[in-house]
mmCIF file of N, CA and C in Angstrom:
data_model
loop_
_atom_site.group_PDB
_atom_site.id
_atom_site.type_symbol
_atom_site.label_atom_id
_atom_site.label_comp_id
_atom_site.label_asym_id
_atom_site.label_seq_id
_atom_site.Cartn_x
_atom_site.Cartn_y
_atom_site.Cartn_z
ATOM 1 N N ALA Y 436 19.742 21.951 97.698
ATOM 2 C CA ALA Y 436 18.560 21.648 96.847
ATOM 3 C C ALA Y 436 17.662 22.756 96.697
ATOM 4 N N ASP Y 437 16.916 22.927 95.745
ATOM 5 C CA ASP Y 437 15.859 23.908 95.562
ATOM 6 C C ASP Y 437 14.529 23.261 96.163
ATOM 7 N N ALA Y 438 13.455 24.185 96.034
ATOM 8 C CA ALA Y 438 12.172 23.905 96.488
ATOM 9 C C ALA Y 438 11.579 22.635 95.859
ATOM 10 N N ASP Y 439 12.021 22.329 94.440
ATOM 11 C CA ASP Y 439 11.509 21.277 93.670
ATOM 12 C C ASP Y 439 12.429 19.955 93.943
ATOM 13 N N GLY Y 440 13.417 20.199 94.779
ATOM 14 C CA GLY Y 440 14.372 19.083 95.092
ATOM 15 C C GLY Y 440 15.315 18.757 94.025
ATOM 16 N N ARG Y 441 15.571 19.689 93.271
ATOM 17 C CA ARG Y 441 16.543 19.495 92.164
ATOM 18 C C ARG Y 441 18.043 19.968 92.859
ATOM 19 N N VAL Y 442 19.062 19.593 92.554
ATOM 20 C CA VAL Y 442 20.344 19.944 92.950
ATOM 21 C C VAL Y 442 21.056 20.614 91.879
ATOM 22 N N SER Y 443 21.439 21.739 92.273
ATOM 23 C CA SER Y 443 22.083 22.545 91.045
ATOM 24 C C SER Y 443 23.614 22.338 91.223
ATOM 25 N N VAL Y 444 24.211 22.093 90.175
ATOM 26 C CA VAL Y 444 25.639 21.888 90.279
ATOM 27 C C VAL Y 444 26.358 22.876 89.186
ATOM 28 N N ARG Y 445 27.257 23.478 89.613
ATOM 29 C CA ARG Y 445 27.852 24.457 88.788
ATOM 30 C C ARG Y 445 29.139 23.788 88.120
ATOM 31 N N VAL Y 446 29.278 23.951 86.878
ATOM 32 C CA VAL Y 446 30.182 23.289 86.065
ATOM 33 C C VAL Y 446 31.050 24.314 85.303
ATOM 34 N N GLY Y 447 32.191 24.192 85.303
ATOM 35 C CA GLY Y 447 33.182 25.268 84.758
ATOM 36 C C GLY Y 447 32.999 24.998 83.242
ATOM 37 N N ALA Y 448 33.537 26.128 82.724
ATOM 38 C CA ALA Y 448 33.407 26.366 80.996
ATOM 39 C C ALA Y 448 34.112 25.083 80.304
ATOM 40 N N ASP Y 449 35.183 24.670 80.927
ATOM 41 C CA ASP Y 449 35.778 23.557 80.214
ATOM 42 C C ASP Y 449 35.067 22.307 80.525
ATOM 43 N N GLU Y 450 34.668 22.073 81.484
ATOM 44 C CA GLU Y 450 33.809 20.725 81.742
ATOM 45 C C GLU Y 450 32.521 20.942 80.998
ATOM 46 N N CYS Y 451 31.912 22.041 80.789
ATOM 47 C CA CYS Y 451 30.838 22.102 79.973
ATOM 48 C C CYS Y 451 30.938 21.880 78.523
ATOM 49 N N ALA Y 452 32.052 22.428 77.888
ATOM 50 C CA ALA Y 452 32.535 22.056 76.593
ATOM 51 C C ALA Y 452 32.664 20.348 76.530
ATOM 52 N N ALA Y 453 33.381 20.113 77.514
ATOM 53 C CA ALA Y 453 33.630 18.459 77.425
ATOM 54 C C ALA Y 453 32.307 17.715 77.451
ATOM 55 N N LEU Y 454 31.437 18.173 78.153
ATOM 56 C CA LEU Y 454 30.112 17.445 78.257
ATOM 57 C C LEU Y 454 29.416 17.508 76.901
ATOM 58 N N ARG Y 455 29.647 18.678 76.385
ATOM 59 C CA ARG Y 455 28.733 18.928 75.213
ATOM 60 C C ARG Y 455 29.557 18.035 74.072
ATOM 61 N N ALA Y 456 30.780 18.053 74.057
ATOM 62 C CA ALA Y 456 31.461 17.417 73.090
ATOM 63 C C ALA Y 456 31.257 15.949 73.230
ATOM 64 N N GLU Y 457 31.158 15.296 74.494
ATOM 65 C CA GLU Y 457 30.709 13.884 74.760
ATOM 66 C C GLU Y 457 29.158 13.719 74.247
ATOM 67 N N GLU Y 458 28.495 14.592 74.367
ATOM 68 C CA GLU Y 458 27.026 14.481 73.971
ATOM 69 C C GLU Y 458 27.089 14.386 72.456
ATOM 70 N N GLU Y 459 27.723 15.074 71.832
ATOM 71 C CA GLU Y 459 27.816 15.092 70.236
ATOM 72 C C GLU Y 459 28.393 13.960 69.728
ATOM 73 N N ARG Y 460 29.591 13.444 70.460
ATOM 74 C CA ARG Y 460 29.965 12.170 70.137
ATOM 75 C C ARG Y 460 29.112 11.012 70.229
ATOM 76 N N THR Y 461 28.199 11.047 71.300
ATOM 77 C CA THR Y 461 27.377 10.006 71.511
ATOM 78 C C THR Y 461 26.307 9.954 70.365
ATOM 79 N N LYS Y 462 25.510 11.314 70.239
ATOM 80 C CA LYS Y 462 24.692 11.518 69.131
ATOM 81 C C LYS Y 462 25.202 10.964 67.736
ATOM 82 N N ASN Y 463 26.452 11.259 67.565
ATOM 83 C CA ASN Y 463 27.162 10.942 66.154
ATOM 84 C C ASN Y 463 27.134 9.282 66.264
ATOM 85 N N GLU Y 464 27.735 8.628 67.281
ATOM 86 C CA GLU Y 464 27.674 7.237 67.136
ATOM 87 C C GLU Y 464 26.414 6.627 67.216
ATOM 88 N N TYR Y 465 25.286 7.363 67.780
ATOM 89 C CA TYR Y 465 24.095 6.719 67.491
ATOM 90 C C TYR Y 465 23.632 6.763 66.141
ATOM 91 N N TYR Y 466 23.735 7.979 65.561
ATOM 92 C CA TYR Y 466 23.298 8.100 64.043
ATOM 93 C C TYR Y 466 24.072 7.197 63.204
ATOM 94 N N ASP Y 467 25.341 7.002 63.538
ATOM 95 C CA ASP Y 467 26.223 6.194 62.728
ATOM 96 C C ASP Y 467 25.760 4.734 62.813
ATOM 97 N N ALA Y 468 25.359 4.276 63.953
ATOM 98 C CA ALA Y 468 25.151 2.958 64.354
ATOM 99 C C ALA Y 468 23.387 2.692 63.508
ATOM 100 N N ASN Y 469 22.784 3.797 63.621
ATOM 101 C CA ASN Y 469 21.389 3.650 62.972
ATOM 102 C C ASN Y 469 21.416 3.635 61.648
ATOM 103 N N ASP Y 470 22.407 4.458 60.868
ATOM 104 C CA ASP Y 470 22.562 4.140 59.479
ATOM 105 C C ASP Y 470 23.230 2.855 59.094
ATOM 106 N N LEU Y 471 24.149 2.304 59.960
ATOM 107 C CA LEU Y 471 24.491 1.156 59.523
ATOM 108 C C LEU Y 471 23.523 0.015 59.633
ATOM 109 N N HIS Y 472 22.672 0.184 60.708
ATOM 110 C CA HIS Y 472 21.680 -0.690 60.819
ATOM 111 C C HIS Y 472 20.570 -0.779 59.530
ATOM 112 N N GLN Y 473 20.261 0.501 59.162
ATOM 113 C CA GLN Y 473 19.338 0.572 57.933
ATOM 114 C C GLN Y 473 20.020 0.031 56.635
ATOM 115 N N LYS Y 474 21.399 -0.004 56.655
ATOM 116 C CA LYS Y 474 22.059 -0.325 55.336
ATOM 117 C C LYS Y 474 21.962 -1.740 55.523
ATOM 118 N N LYS Y 475 22.396 -2.604 56.709
ATOM 119 C CA LYS Y 475 22.274 -3.839 56.839
ATOM 120 C C LYS Y 475 20.917 -4.447 56.590
ATOM 121 N N ARG Y 476 19.732 -3.806 57.081
ATOM 122 C CA ARG Y 476 18.461 -4.133 56.728
ATOM 123 C C ARG Y 476 18.340 -4.327 55.420
ATOM 124 N N LYS Y 477 18.640 -3.191 54.468
ATOM 125 C CA LYS Y 477 18.572 -3.138 52.913
ATOM 126 C C LYS Y 477 19.276 -4.375 52.456
ATOM 127 N N GLU Y 478 20.541 -4.611 52.895
ATOM 128 C CA GLU Y 478 21.432 -5.742 52.318
ATOM 129 C C GLU Y 478 20.634 -7.111 52.538
ATOM 130 N N HIS Y 479 20.084 -7.101 53.744
ATOM 131 C CA HIS Y 479 19.498 -8.497 54.160
ATOM 132 C C HIS Y 479 18.234 -8.728 53.132
ATOM 133 N N ALA Y 480 17.432 -7.562 53.037
ATOM 134 C CA ALA Y 480 16.202 -7.553 52.221
ATOM 135 C C ALA Y 480 16.718 -8.075 50.672
ATOM 136 N N THR Y 481 17.731 -7.429 50.301
ATOM 137 C CA THR Y 481 18.296 -7.692 48.987
ATOM 138 C C THR Y 481 18.667 -9.051 48.839
ATOM 139 N N TRP Y 482 19.347 -9.636 49.927
ATOM 140 C CA TRP Y 482 19.825 -11.023 49.770
ATOM 141 C C TRP Y 482 18.593 -12.062 49.790
ATOM 142 N N LYS Y 483 17.682 -11.665 50.812
ATOM 143 C CA LYS Y 483 16.489 -12.577 50.861
ATOM 144 C C LYS Y 483 15.863 -12.489 49.386
ATOM 145 N N ARG Y 484 15.618 -11.329 48.631
ATOM 146 C CA ARG Y 484 15.088 -11.372 47.473
ATOM 147 C C ARG Y 484 15.765 -12.464 46.483
ATOM 148 N N HIS Y 485 17.055 -12.104 46.559
ATOM 149 C CA HIS Y 485 17.906 -12.983 45.619
ATOM 150 C C HIS Y 485 17.771 -14.398 45.589
ATOM 151 N N VAL Y 486 17.830 -14.894 47.062
ATOM 152 C CA VAL Y 486 17.754 -16.204 47.471
ATOM 153 C C VAL Y 486 16.363 -16.847 47.118
ATOM 154 N N HIS Y 487 15.424 -15.887 47.288
ATOM 155 C CA HIS Y 487 13.979 -16.335 46.799
ATOM 156 C C HIS Y 487 13.935 -16.268 45.420
ATOM 157 N N ASP Y 488 14.630 -15.351 44.591
ATOM 158 C CA ASP Y 488 14.296 -15.463 43.185
ATOM 159 C C ASP Y 488 15.186 -16.643 42.453
ATOM 160 N N LYS Y 489 16.327 -16.950 43.221
ATOM 161 C CA LYS Y 489 17.054 -18.094 42.839
ATOM 162 C C LYS Y 489 16.293 -19.433 43.071
ATOM 163 N N GLU Y 490 15.613 -19.543 44.268
ATOM 164 C CA GLU Y 490 14.750 -20.868 44.481
ATOM 165 C C GLU Y 490 13.602 -20.632 43.598
ATOM 166 N N LYS Y 491 13.050 -19.676 43.289
ATOM 167 C CA LYS Y 491 11.841 -19.665 42.301
ATOM 168 C C LYS Y 491 12.268 -19.995 41.012
ATOM 169 N N VAL Y 492 13.324 -19.667 40.454
ATOM 170 C CA VAL Y 492 14.029 -20.070 39.212
ATOM 171 C C VAL Y 492 14.333 -21.742 39.342
ATOM 172 N N GLN Y 493 14.755 -22.209 40.229
ATOM 173 C CA GLN Y 493 14.998 -23.759 40.408
ATOM 174 C C GLN Y 493 13.664 -24.395 40.561
ATOM 175 N N HIS Y 494 12.871 -23.757 41.327
ATOM 176 C CA HIS Y 494 11.464 -24.463 41.203
ATOM 177 C C HIS Y 494 10.724 -24.472 39.784
ATOM 178 N N GLU Y 495 10.841 -23.439 39.172
ATOM 179 C CA GLU Y 495 10.438 -23.290 37.798
ATOM 180 C C GLU Y 495 10.847 -24.345 36.821
ATOM 181 N N ALA Y 496 12.269 -24.356 37.020
ATOM 182 C CA ALA Y 496 13.052 -25.351 36.168
ATOM 183 C C ALA Y 496 12.380 -26.817 36.433
ATOM 184 N N GLU Y 497 12.296 -27.122 37.809
ATOM 185 C CA GLU Y 497 11.700 -28.489 37.999
ATOM 186 C C GLU Y 497 10.384 -28.624 37.527
ATOM 187 N N CYS Y 498 9.476 -27.674 37.787
ATOM 188 C CA CYS Y 498 8.119 -27.720 37.158
ATOM 189 C C CYS Y 498 8.009 -27.968 35.687
ATOM 190 N N THR Y 499 8.897 -27.203 35.040
ATOM 191 C CA THR Y 499 9.000 -27.375 33.728
ATOM 192 C C THR Y 499 9.523 -28.947 33.056
ATOM 193 N N SER Y 500 10.630 -29.416 33.835
ATOM 194 C CA SER Y 500 10.895 -30.645 33.655
ATOM 195 C C SER Y 500 9.932 -31.756 33.834
ATOM 196 N N LEU Y 501 9.111 -31.584 35.004
ATOM 197 C CA LEU Y 501 8.290 -32.482 35.314
ATOM 198 C C LEU Y 501 6.978 -32.348 34.309
ATOM 199 N N LYS Y 502 6.613 -31.231 33.849
ATOM 200 C CA LYS Y 502 5.349 -31.117 32.825
ATOM 201 C C LYS Y 502 6.014 -31.630 31.549
ATOM 202 N N ALA Y 503 7.207 -31.619 31.101
ATOM 203 C CA ALA Y 503 7.874 -32.334 29.992
ATOM 204 C C ALA Y 503 7.624 -33.712 30.106
ATOM 205 N N GLN Y 504 7.822 -34.225 31.267
ATOM 206 C CA GLN Y 504 7.671 -35.586 31.588
ATOM 207 C C GLN Y 504 6.076 -36.126 31.534
ATOM 208 N N LEU Y 505 5.355 -35.475 31.828
ATOM 209 C CA LEU Y 505 3.864 -35.641 31.907
ATOM 210 C C LEU Y 505 3.296 -35.459 30.687
ATOM 211 N N ARG Y 506 3.770 -34.649 29.761
ATOM 212 C CA ARG Y 506 3.122 -34.530 28.455
ATOM 213 C C ARG Y 506 2.967 -35.733 27.689
ATOM 214 N N PRO Y 507 3.911 -36.635 27.491
ATOM 215 C CA PRO Y 507 3.635 -37.873 26.810
ATOM 216 C C PRO Y 507 2.629 -38.839 27.541
ATOM 217 N N LEU Y 508 2.869 -38.942 28.682
ATOM 218 C CA LEU Y 508 1.668 -39.736 29.619
ATOM 219 C C LEU Y 508 0.334 -39.297 29.273
ATOM 220 N N CYS Y 509 0.102 -38.178 29.435
ATOM 221 C CA CYS Y 509 -1.209 -37.571 29.261
ATOM 222 C C CYS Y 509 -1.539 -37.805 27.688
ATOM 223 N N ALA Y 510 -0.882 -37.625 26.750
ATOM 224 C CA ALA Y 510 -1.298 -37.928 25.396
ATOM 225 C C ALA Y 510 -1.582 -39.494 25.351
ATOM 226 N N VAL Y 511 -0.765 -40.245 25.723
ATOM 227 C CA VAL Y 511 -1.100 -41.707 25.839
ATOM 228 C C VAL Y 511 -2.416 -42.094 26.399
ATOM 229 N N LEU Y 512 -2.533 -41.518 27.689
ATOM 230 C CA LEU Y 512 -4.102 -41.722 28.123
ATOM 231 C C LEU Y 512 -5.203 -41.137 27.333
ATOM 232 N N ARG Y 513 -4.942 -39.857 26.813
ATOM 233 C CA ARG Y 513 -6.076 -39.381 26.002
ATOM 234 C C ARG Y 513 -6.151 -40.194 24.866
ATOM 235 N N ASN Y 514 -5.222 -40.912 24.153
ATOM 236 C CA ASN Y 514 -5.347 -41.475 23.071
ATOM 237 C C ASN Y 514 -6.115 -43.107 23.463
ATOM 238 N N GLU Y 515 -5.707 -43.458 24.380
ATOM 239 C CA GLU Y 515 -6.463 -44.597 24.994
ATOM 240 C C GLU Y 515 -7.863 -44.508 25.299
ATOM 241 N N PHE Y 516 -8.259 -43.485 26.159
ATOM 242 C CA PHE Y 516 -9.697 -43.137 26.249
ATOM 243 C C PHE Y 516 -10.448 -42.887 25.111
ATOM 244 N N ALA Y 517 -9.832 -42.192 24.137
ATOM 245 C CA ALA Y 517 -10.646 -41.831 22.781
ATOM 246 C C ALA Y 517 -10.658 -43.057 22.054
ATOM 247 N N SER Y 518 -9.690 -43.967 22.138
ATOM 248 C CA SER Y 518 -9.841 -45.158 21.343
ATOM 249 C C SER Y 518 -10.872 -46.096 21.806
ATOM 250 N N ARG Y 519 -10.894 -46.457 23.273
ATOM 251 C CA ARG Y 519 -12.047 -47.009 23.905
ATOM 252 C C ARG Y 519 -13.419 -46.419 23.560
ATOM 253 N N ARG Y 520 -13.576 -45.087 23.638
ATOM 254 C CA ARG Y 520 -14.802 -44.538 23.365
ATOM 255 C C ARG Y 520 -15.212 -44.663 22.082
ATOM 256 N N LEU Y 521 -14.308 -44.734 21.071
ATOM 257 C CA LEU Y 521 -14.693 -44.733 19.655
ATOM 258 C C LEU Y 521 -15.199 -46.182 19.459
ATOM 259 N N GLN Y 522 -14.567 -47.202 20.174
ATOM 260 C CA GLN Y 522 -14.776 -48.529 19.774
ATOM 261 C C GLN Y 522 -16.120 -48.877 20.374
ATOM 262 N N SER Y 523 -16.543 -48.318 21.505
ATOM 263 C CA SER Y 523 -17.595 -48.605 22.372
ATOM 264 C C SER Y 523 -18.739 -47.928 21.375
ATOM 265 N N ASP Y 524 -18.502 -46.701 20.961
ATOM 266 C CA ASP Y 524 -19.580 -46.005 20.100
ATOM 267 C C ASP Y 524 -19.833 -46.763 18.920
ATOM 268 N N PHE Y 525 -18.906 -47.308 18.216
ATOM 269 C CA PHE Y 525 -18.980 -48.108 17.069
ATOM 270 C C PHE Y 525 -19.698 -49.448 17.241
ATOM 271 N N ARG Y 526 -19.339 -50.107 18.305
ATOM 272 C CA ARG Y 526 -20.145 -51.253 18.681
ATOM 273 C C ARG Y 526 -21.509 -50.966 18.816
ATOM 274 N N ALA Y 527 -21.843 -49.919 19.663
ATOM 275 C CA ALA Y 527 -23.206 -49.671 19.817
ATOM 276 C C ALA Y 527 -24.035 -49.424 18.614
ATOM 277 N N GLY Y 528 -23.259 -48.628 17.664
ATOM 278 C CA GLY Y 528 -23.879 -48.408 16.295
ATOM 279 C C GLY Y 528 -24.146 -49.497 15.702
ATOM 280 N N LEU Y 529 -23.239 -50.589 15.609
ATOM 281 C CA LEU Y 529 -23.407 -51.861 14.697
ATOM 282 C C LEU Y 529 -24.566 -52.691 15.565
ATOM 283 N N GLU Y 530 -24.661 -52.551 16.754
ATOM 284 C CA GLU Y 530 -25.749 -53.397 17.439
ATOM 285 C C GLU Y 530 -27.198 -52.694 17.183
ATOM 286 N N GLU Y 531 -27.196 -51.452 16.988
ATOM 287 C CA GLU Y 531 -28.341 -50.931 16.654
ATOM 288 C C GLU Y 531 -28.795 -51.194 15.203
ATOM 289 N N LEU Y 532 -27.658 -51.244 14.353
ATOM 290 C CA LEU Y 532 -28.132 -51.500 12.853
ATOM 291 C C LEU Y 532 -28.560 -52.871 12.743
ATOM 292 N N LEU Y 533 -28.029 -53.972 13.481
ATOM 293 C CA LEU Y 533 -28.238 -55.287 13.435
ATOM 294 C C LEU Y 533 -29.350 -55.827 14.384
ATOM 295 N N ARG Y 534 -29.900 -55.086 15.091
ATOM 296 C CA ARG Y 534 -31.178 -55.629 15.649
ATOM 297 C C ARG Y 534 -32.299 -55.601 15.082
ATOM 298 N N ALA Y 535 -33.070 -56.438 15.388
ATOM 299 C CA ALA Y 535 -34.496 -56.581 14.545
ATOM 300 C C ALA Y 535 -35.448 -55.302 14.867
ATOM 301 N N PRO Y 536 -36.045 -54.716 14.098
ATOM 302 C CA PRO Y 536 -37.074 -53.535 14.342
ATOM 303 C C PRO Y 536 -37.906 -54.006 15.235
ATOM 304 N N ASP Y 537 -38.147 -53.069 16.363
ATOM 305 C CA ASP Y 537 -39.378 -53.422 17.245
ATOM 306 C C ASP Y 537 -40.826 -53.044 16.449
ATOM 307 N N GLU Y 538 -41.896 -53.285 17.288
ATOM 308 C CA GLU Y 538 -43.212 -53.088 16.711
ATOM 309 C C GLU Y 538 -43.334 -51.701 16.350
ATOM 310 N N GLU Y 539 -42.896 -50.745 17.082
ATOM 311 C CA GLU Y 539 -43.255 -49.374 16.681
ATOM 312 C C GLU Y 539 -42.694 -49.169 15.304
ATOM 313 N N GLU Y 540 -41.273 -49.491 15.175
ATOM 314 C CA GLU Y 540 -40.674 -49.210 13.856
ATOM 315 C C GLU Y 540 -41.245 -49.753 12.656
ATOM 316 N N GLN Y 541 -42.026 -51.166 12.992
ATOM 317 C CA GLN Y 541 -42.562 -51.731 12.068
ATOM 318 C C GLN Y 541 -43.778 -51.125 11.464
ATOM 319 N N GLY Y 542 -44.663 -50.577 12.533
ATOM 320 C CA GLY Y 542 -45.814 -49.907 12.325
ATOM 321 C C GLY Y 542 -45.614 -48.611 11.513
ATOM 322 N N ALA Y 543 -44.575 -47.845 11.823
ATOM 323 C CA ALA Y 543 -44.352 -46.575 11.172
ATOM 324 C C ALA Y 543 -43.854 -46.801 9.573
ATOM 325 N N SER Y 544 -43.220 -47.916 9.448
ATOM 326 C CA SER Y 544 -42.708 -48.226 8.155
ATOM 327 C C SER Y 544 -43.826 -48.712 7.269
ATOM 328 N N SER Y 545 -45.028 -49.335 7.727
ATOM 329 C CA SER Y 545 -45.890 -49.924 6.808
ATOM 330 C C SER Y 545 -46.941 -48.831 6.304
#
């Protein structure tokens, strides 16, 4: 061991070449695994978008169907409300025409 506590090992040229080759294989395997991981992440993101888009289309179709069912009901309710309002306004107008004039109106017309 040297002064820093490191042990020096002498390796022959063949062993050194084998270690470098092993290191290169390990690096290549790491890069290949990393590339595969990135590819799978992209595939997963694409799949998620596809599933989301498919669900979105299904929900939009459901929504359109429900709106189509609601439109006639809304029209009926609007018509009923408008009819009641017109009848009420008509009755109020008739009552106003038929009631006797009060003192102010008689004084203004004399």
